[in-house]
Coordinates of C-alpha atoms in Angstrom, one line a residue:
M1 CA 0.0 0.0 0.0
S2 CA 1.2 3.5 -0.8
A3 CA 2.0 6.0 1.9
N4 CA -0.9 7.4 3.8
P5 CA -1.5 11.1 2.8
L6 CA -2.8 11.8 6.3
T7 CA 0.4 10.7 8.1
D8 CA 1.9 14.2 8.4
F9 CA -1.3 16.2 7.8
Q10 CA -2.6 18.8 10.2
V11 CA -5.5 21.2 9.7
Q12 CA -4.1 24.7 9.6
R13 CA -6.4 27.1 11.5
E14 CA -5.5 30.1 9.3
R15 CA -6.7 28.2 6.2
I16 CA -10.2 27.4 7.6
V17 CA -12.9 29.2 5.7
N18 CA -16.4 29.6 7.2
V19 CA -19.5 28.8 5.1
G20 CA -23.0 30.0 6.0
R21 CA -24.2 32.4 8.7
D22 CA -26.7 32.6 11.5
L23 CA -27.1 28.8 11.4
Q24 CA -28.7 27.0 14.3
R25 CA -27.2 23.6 15.4
P26 CA -25.7 22.6 12.0
E27 CA -25.3 19.1 13.2
C28 CA -25.3 17.2 9.9
I29 CA -24.4 18.5 6.5
L30 CA -25.1 17.1 3.0
A31 CA -23.0 18.2 0.1
E32 CA -24.1 18.0 -3.6
R33 CA -21.9 17.7 -6.6
D34 CA -22.9 21.3 -7.8
G35 CA -21.6 22.8 -4.5
T36 CA -25.0 23.1 -2.7
L37 CA -25.0 22.3 1.0
W38 CA -27.9 21.3 3.1
S39 CA -27.5 21.7 6.9
A40 CA -29.8 20.4 9.6
D41 CA -31.3 23.3 11.5
A42 CA -32.7 23.5 15.0
R43 CA -35.6 25.7 13.9
G44 CA -37.2 22.6 12.4
G45 CA -35.9 22.0 8.9
V46 CA -32.7 22.5 6.9
M47 CA -30.7 25.4 5.6
R48 CA -29.9 25.3 1.9
I49 CA -26.6 27.1 1.1
A50 CA -26.1 27.7 -2.6
P51 CA -22.7 27.6 -4.3
D52 CA -22.7 31.4 -4.4
G53 CA -23.2 31.6 -0.6
S54 CA -26.8 32.6 -0.6
Q55 CA -29.0 30.6 1.8
R56 CA -32.6 29.7 2.3
F57 CA -34.2 28.1 5.3
V58 CA -36.6 25.3 4.4
G59 CA -38.9 24.6 7.3
Q60 CA -40.7 21.4 7.8
R61 CA -44.5 21.4 7.3
A62 CA -47.1 18.7 7.2
S63 CA -47.5 17.0 3.9
D64 CA -50.8 15.8 2.5
R65 CA -49.0 13.0 0.7
F66 CA -49.8 10.2 3.1
G67 CA -49.9 6.4 2.6
S68 CA -46.7 6.0 4.7
H69 CA -46.1 3.0 6.9
D70 CA -47.2 5.0 10.0
A71 CA -49.9 7.0 8.3
G72 CA -51.7 9.7 10.3
S73 CA -53.5 13.0 9.9
A74 CA -51.9 16.2 8.8
Q75 CA -53.0 17.7 12.1
A76 CA -51.2 15.0 14.0
L77 CA -48.0 15.8 12.2
E78 CA -48.4 19.5 12.8
N79 CA -48.9 18.7 16.5
K80 CA -45.6 16.8 16.5
F81 CA -43.8 19.8 15.0
T82 CA -45.3 22.1 17.5
K83 CA -43.8 19.9 20.3
G84 CA -40.4 20.3 18.8
T85 CA -38.9 18.9 15.6
L86 CA -35.1 18.6 15.7
P87 CA -33.6 17.3 12.5
N88 CA -30.4 15.5 13.3
G89 CA -29.0 13.0 10.7
L90 CA -29.7 13.7 7.0
A91 CA -29.5 11.6 3.9
F92 CA -30.7 12.0 0.3
A93 CA -33.4 9.6 -0.8
A94 CA -33.1 8.2 -4.4
N95 CA -35.5 10.8 -5.7
G96 CA -33.5 13.7 -4.1
E97 CA -35.8 14.2 -1.2
I98 CA -34.3 14.4 2.2
L99 CA -34.5 11.6 4.8
I100 CA -34.4 13.0 8.3
A101 CA -33.5 11.2 11.5
N102 CA -35.6 13.5 13.8
F103 CA -34.2 13.7 17.4
G104 CA -37.2 15.8 18.4
T105 CA -40.1 13.9 17.0
D106 CA -38.5 10.4 17.5
A107 CA -39.2 9.4 13.9
L108 CA -37.7 8.7 10.5
E109 CA -39.2 11.3 8.2
V110 CA -38.9 12.3 4.6
M111 CA -39.0 15.9 3.4
T112 CA -39.3 17.4 -0.1
R113 CA -36.9 20.1 -1.0
D114 CA -39.7 22.7 -0.3
G115 CA -40.4 21.4 3.2
A116 CA -43.4 19.1 2.8
T117 CA -42.8 16.3 5.4
R118 CA -44.3 13.0 6.2
T119 CA -43.4 10.3 8.8
L120 CA -42.1 7.1 7.4
H121 CA -41.7 5.3 10.8
E122 CA -42.1 6.2 14.4
R123 CA -42.6 2.7 15.7
I124 CA -40.8 -0.6 15.3
D125 CA -41.9 -4.0 16.5
G126 CA -45.0 -2.3 18.0
E127 CA -42.9 0.0 20.2
A128 CA -41.9 3.7 19.9
I129 CA -38.6 3.8 18.0
G130 CA -36.7 6.0 20.5
K131 CA -34.1 8.6 19.9
V132 CA -33.5 8.3 16.1
N133 CA -30.0 9.8 15.6
F134 CA -28.8 9.1 12.1
V135 CA -29.9 7.9 8.7
L136 CA -27.9 6.4 5.8
R137 CA -28.8 5.0 2.4
D138 CA -26.7 2.3 0.7
S139 CA -26.1 1.4 -3.0
K140 CA -29.0 -1.0 -3.0
N141 CA -31.4 1.8 -1.9
R142 CA -31.8 0.4 1.6
V143 CA -32.2 2.9 4.4
W144 CA -30.3 2.4 7.7
I145 CA -31.0 4.2 10.9
T146 CA -29.4 4.4 14.3
V147 CA -31.3 4.8 17.5
S148 CA -29.2 6.1 20.4
T149 CA -31.4 4.9 23.2
R150 CA -35.0 4.3 24.3
V151 CA -34.3 5.8 27.8
N152 CA -36.3 8.9 28.6
P153 CA -34.8 11.4 29.1
W154 CA -32.0 10.5 26.7
T155 CA -29.5 12.6 28.6
K156 CA -29.5 9.9 31.3
A157 CA -28.4 7.3 28.8
A158 CA -25.6 9.6 27.5
A159 CA -24.4 10.3 31.0
S160 CA -24.4 6.8 32.4
R161 CA -23.3 4.6 29.5
V162 CA -26.7 2.9 28.9
C163 CA -26.2 0.1 26.4
D164 CA -29.6 0.0 24.6
G165 CA -28.8 1.6 21.2
Y166 CA -29.6 -0.3 18.0
I167 CA -29.4 -0.3 14.2
A168 CA -32.4 -0.9 12.0
V169 CA -32.8 -1.2 8.2
L170 CA -35.7 -0.4 5.9
D171 CA -35.8 -2.7 2.9
E172 CA -38.3 -4.8 1.0
H173 CA -39.1 -6.6 4.3
G174 CA -40.0 -3.4 6.1
L175 CA -38.2 -1.8 9.0
R176 CA -36.5 -4.2 11.4
V177 CA -33.7 -4.3 14.0
V178 CA -30.5 -5.8 12.7
A179 CA -28.2 -5.2 15.6
D180 CA -28.5 -3.9 19.2
G181 CA -26.7 -3.4 22.5
F182 CA -24.7 -0.4 21.5
F183 CA -23.4 2.5 23.7
F184 CA -25.4 5.4 22.4
T185 CA -25.4 4.6 18.7
N186 CA -24.5 7.6 16.5
E187 CA -23.3 7.9 12.9
I188 CA -22.7 4.9 10.7
R189 CA -20.8 4.6 7.4
F190 CA -20.0 1.8 4.9
D191 CA -16.6 1.2 3.6
A192 CA -16.0 1.5 -0.1
S193 CA -17.1 -2.1 -0.9
E194 CA -20.1 -2.0 1.6
Q195 CA -18.7 -5.1 3.2
W196 CA -18.4 -3.5 6.6
L197 CA -20.6 -1.1 8.5
Y198 CA -18.7 1.2 10.9
I199 CA -20.7 2.3 14.0
V200 CA -20.0 5.2 16.3
E201 CA -20.7 4.3 19.9
T202 CA -20.5 7.7 21.5
T203 CA -20.3 6.6 25.1
G204 CA -18.1 3.6 24.3
P205 CA -16.2 5.8 23.5
Y206 CA -15.1 4.0 20.4
V207 CA -16.0 3.0 16.8
S208 CA -17.1 -0.6 16.2
R209 CA -17.9 -2.4 12.9
M210 CA -20.0 -5.3 11.7
R211 CA -19.8 -7.3 8.5
V212 CA -22.7 -7.0 6.1
V213 CA -24.2 -10.4 5.2
E214 CA -26.7 -11.0 2.5
S215 CA -29.2 -13.8 3.1
D216 CA -32.6 -15.1 2.0
R217 CA -34.0 -13.3 5.1
G218 CA -32.6 -10.0 3.9
V219 CA -29.4 -8.1 4.9
E220 CA -27.9 -8.9 8.3
L221 CA -25.0 -7.7 10.4
A222 CA -22.5 -10.1 12.0
Q223 CA -19.0 -10.3 13.5
R224 CA -19.1 -7.2 15.7
E225 CA -15.7 -5.9 16.7
V226 CA -14.1 -2.7 18.0
F227 CA -12.2 -0.8 15.3
G228 CA -9.2 1.2 16.4
P229 CA -8.5 2.2 20.1
S230 CA -11.0 1.0 22.7
T231 CA -11.0 4.6 24.1
L232 CA -10.7 7.4 21.6
G233 CA -9.9 10.2 24.1
G234 CA -13.4 11.8 23.9
P235 CA -17.0 10.9 22.8
P236 CA -17.0 10.1 19.0
D237 CA -19.9 11.6 17.1
G238 CA -19.6 11.8 13.3
I239 CA -17.5 9.8 10.8
A240 CA -16.7 9.8 7.1
F241 CA -14.3 7.8 4.9
D242 CA -11.7 9.2 2.5
A243 CA -10.6 7.5 -0.7
F244 CA -7.5 6.0 1.0
G245 CA -9.6 4.2 3.6
N246 CA -9.0 6.5 6.6
L247 CA -12.0 6.9 8.8
W248 CA -12.3 10.6 9.8
C249 CA -14.0 11.1 13.2
T250 CA -15.2 14.0 15.3
L251 CA -14.9 13.9 19.1
V252 CA -17.7 16.0 20.4
M253 CA -17.2 18.4 23.4
V254 CA -13.5 17.8 23.5
D255 CA -13.6 19.1 19.9
Q256 CA -11.0 17.1 18.2
L257 CA -10.9 15.8 14.6
I258 CA -9.1 12.5 14.4
A259 CA -8.7 9.8 11.7
L260 CA -8.4 6.0 12.1
T261 CA -6.1 4.6 9.5
P262 CA -7.1 1.4 7.6
R263 CA -5.1 -0.5 10.3
G264 CA -7.0 1.3 13.1
D265 CA -4.2 3.7 14.2
K266 CA -5.4 7.0 15.6
L267 CA -4.2 10.3 14.0
V268 CA -5.1 13.7 15.5
L269 CA -5.8 16.2 12.7
L270 CA -7.1 19.1 14.7
D271 CA -7.4 19.7 18.5
D272 CA -9.6 22.7 19.3
G273 CA -10.5 21.8 22.8
D274 CA -9.2 23.1 26.1
P275 CA -6.7 20.3 27.2
V276 CA -7.3 20.6 30.9
A277 CA -11.1 20.8 30.6
S278 CA -11.1 18.0 28.1
A279 CA -9.1 15.7 30.3
E280 CA -11.5 16.4 33.2
L281 CA -14.5 15.8 31.0
V282 CA -13.2 12.5 29.7
R283 CA -12.4 11.4 33.3
K284 CA -15.9 12.3 34.5
L285 CA -17.6 10.7 31.5
G286 CA -15.9 7.5 32.3
E287 CA -17.1 7.8 35.9
G288 CA -20.6 8.8 34.8
S289 CA -20.4 12.0 36.8
A290 CA -20.0 14.6 34.0
S291 CA -22.1 17.8 34.4
A292 CA -23.4 20.2 31.8
E293 CA -20.8 22.7 33.0
D294 CA -18.0 20.1 32.4
M295 CA -19.2 19.7 28.9
L296 CA -19.4 23.4 28.2
N297 CA -15.9 24.0 29.6
A298 CA -14.3 21.6 27.2
R299 CA -15.7 23.0 24.0
G300 CA -13.6 24.7 21.3
T301 CA -14.2 27.8 19.2
I302 CA -13.9 26.7 15.6
A303 CA -17.0 24.4 15.6
P304 CA -18.2 24.3 19.2
W305 CA -19.2 20.7 20.1
L306 CA -17.8 19.3 16.8
A307 CA -20.3 16.8 15.6
S308 CA -19.9 15.7 12.0
I309 CA -17.6 15.7 8.9
T310 CA -18.6 15.9 5.3
F311 CA -16.5 15.8 2.1
G312 CA -17.7 18.0 -0.8
G313 CA -16.5 20.3 -3.5
P314 CA -16.1 19.2 -7.2
D315 CA -13.1 17.0 -6.3
L316 CA -14.5 15.9 -2.9
R317 CA -11.5 17.4 -1.2
T318 CA -13.3 20.2 0.7
V319 CA -14.1 19.2 4.3
Y320 CA -17.1 20.7 6.1
L321 CA -17.4 20.5 9.9
G322 CA -20.8 20.3 11.5
S323 CA -21.4 21.2 15.1
L324 CA -24.1 21.4 17.8
M325 CA -23.3 24.9 19.0
G326 CA -21.9 26.7 16.0
S327 CA -23.6 29.2 13.7
T328 CA -21.4 28.6 10.7
I329 CA -19.7 25.7 8.9
P330 CA -15.9 25.7 9.0
S331 CA -14.3 24.2 5.9
F332 CA -10.8 23.4 4.8
R333 CA -9.0 21.5 2.0
S334 CA -8.0 17.9 2.5
P335 CA -4.8 16.3 1.0
L336 CA -7.1 13.6 -0.5
A337 CA -10.6 13.1 -1.7
G338 CA -13.4 11.8 0.5
L339 CA -15.3 8.6 -0.4
A340 CA -18.2 9.5 -2.6
M341 CA -21.6 9.0 -1.0
V342 CA -24.4 7.1 -2.8
H343 CA -26.1 10.2 -4.0
W344 CA -22.9 11.8 -5.5
H345 CA -23.4 10.5 -9.0
E346 CA -27.3 10.7 -9.0
S347 CA -29.1 13.5 -10.8
H348 CA -32.3 14.9 -9.4

């Protein structure tokens, strides 16, 4: 194998360029081939940022296009939005609409590009889904979701390492659980061949992976194992592969951007956290005694509570950083391209 382009790479702060303005909780970012960005927004929708920098907020509204698996009235959906929609993970459906893992309504939703939204699923096996965190579509047009926990309030699970997270897949057999028993399941990504699914376990704090197995019963996951260090030095949140096979990973609250090489070695690409406060937070998280103040003290300034990473630009070498407390999207150039997402070569 040739030399890893990330071995000596460090993000240069002075070369970071901010994209967007007045954003609210830009936790997840989707990049299109033409340069358009779509960012999750805490106001209940997404922000569309055009290649020229102009932006337009697209708010969720109840759709009259029902016939979904969990069908309901438009009024019921409006009531859910009133209680607090909070788009978290985003993915493009095959037709260009936006799949939303909604952390506020506890549902998998789909939204047209003008905001019309309907619920796809809010129950699984007869029970409420729980805290739907992330959504991902594969090359066979199957939709995968992660559920961080069913504990209410979810903050209790995040603080005490509850191990009830799970992964579900939506395919021709419907929505079903394919793996469970995770420490606060967060983002997931497939490798280039879609042979392995990589899984962020935020309170692990580590990344695990499972082999994708095709069977007569439908797709399954097997051979679960930890990938890379068993303790990453902070809570992992978002991940993305590059073309070399490095898995880039954000460590939220301690605000580090790291990468795990194909062999699982850890590289630190950017450290924006306070070292003393970060060490204290990691210690208390391990004990289950971390407070909100501890979490706030550890945050950085570039992308406060660094949450996700997205490759974009015409050559897939522009890196965009999502965050939970930022109001803009920091970006920088990578020494190599990201792994193209399923939607990258689709036209809508």
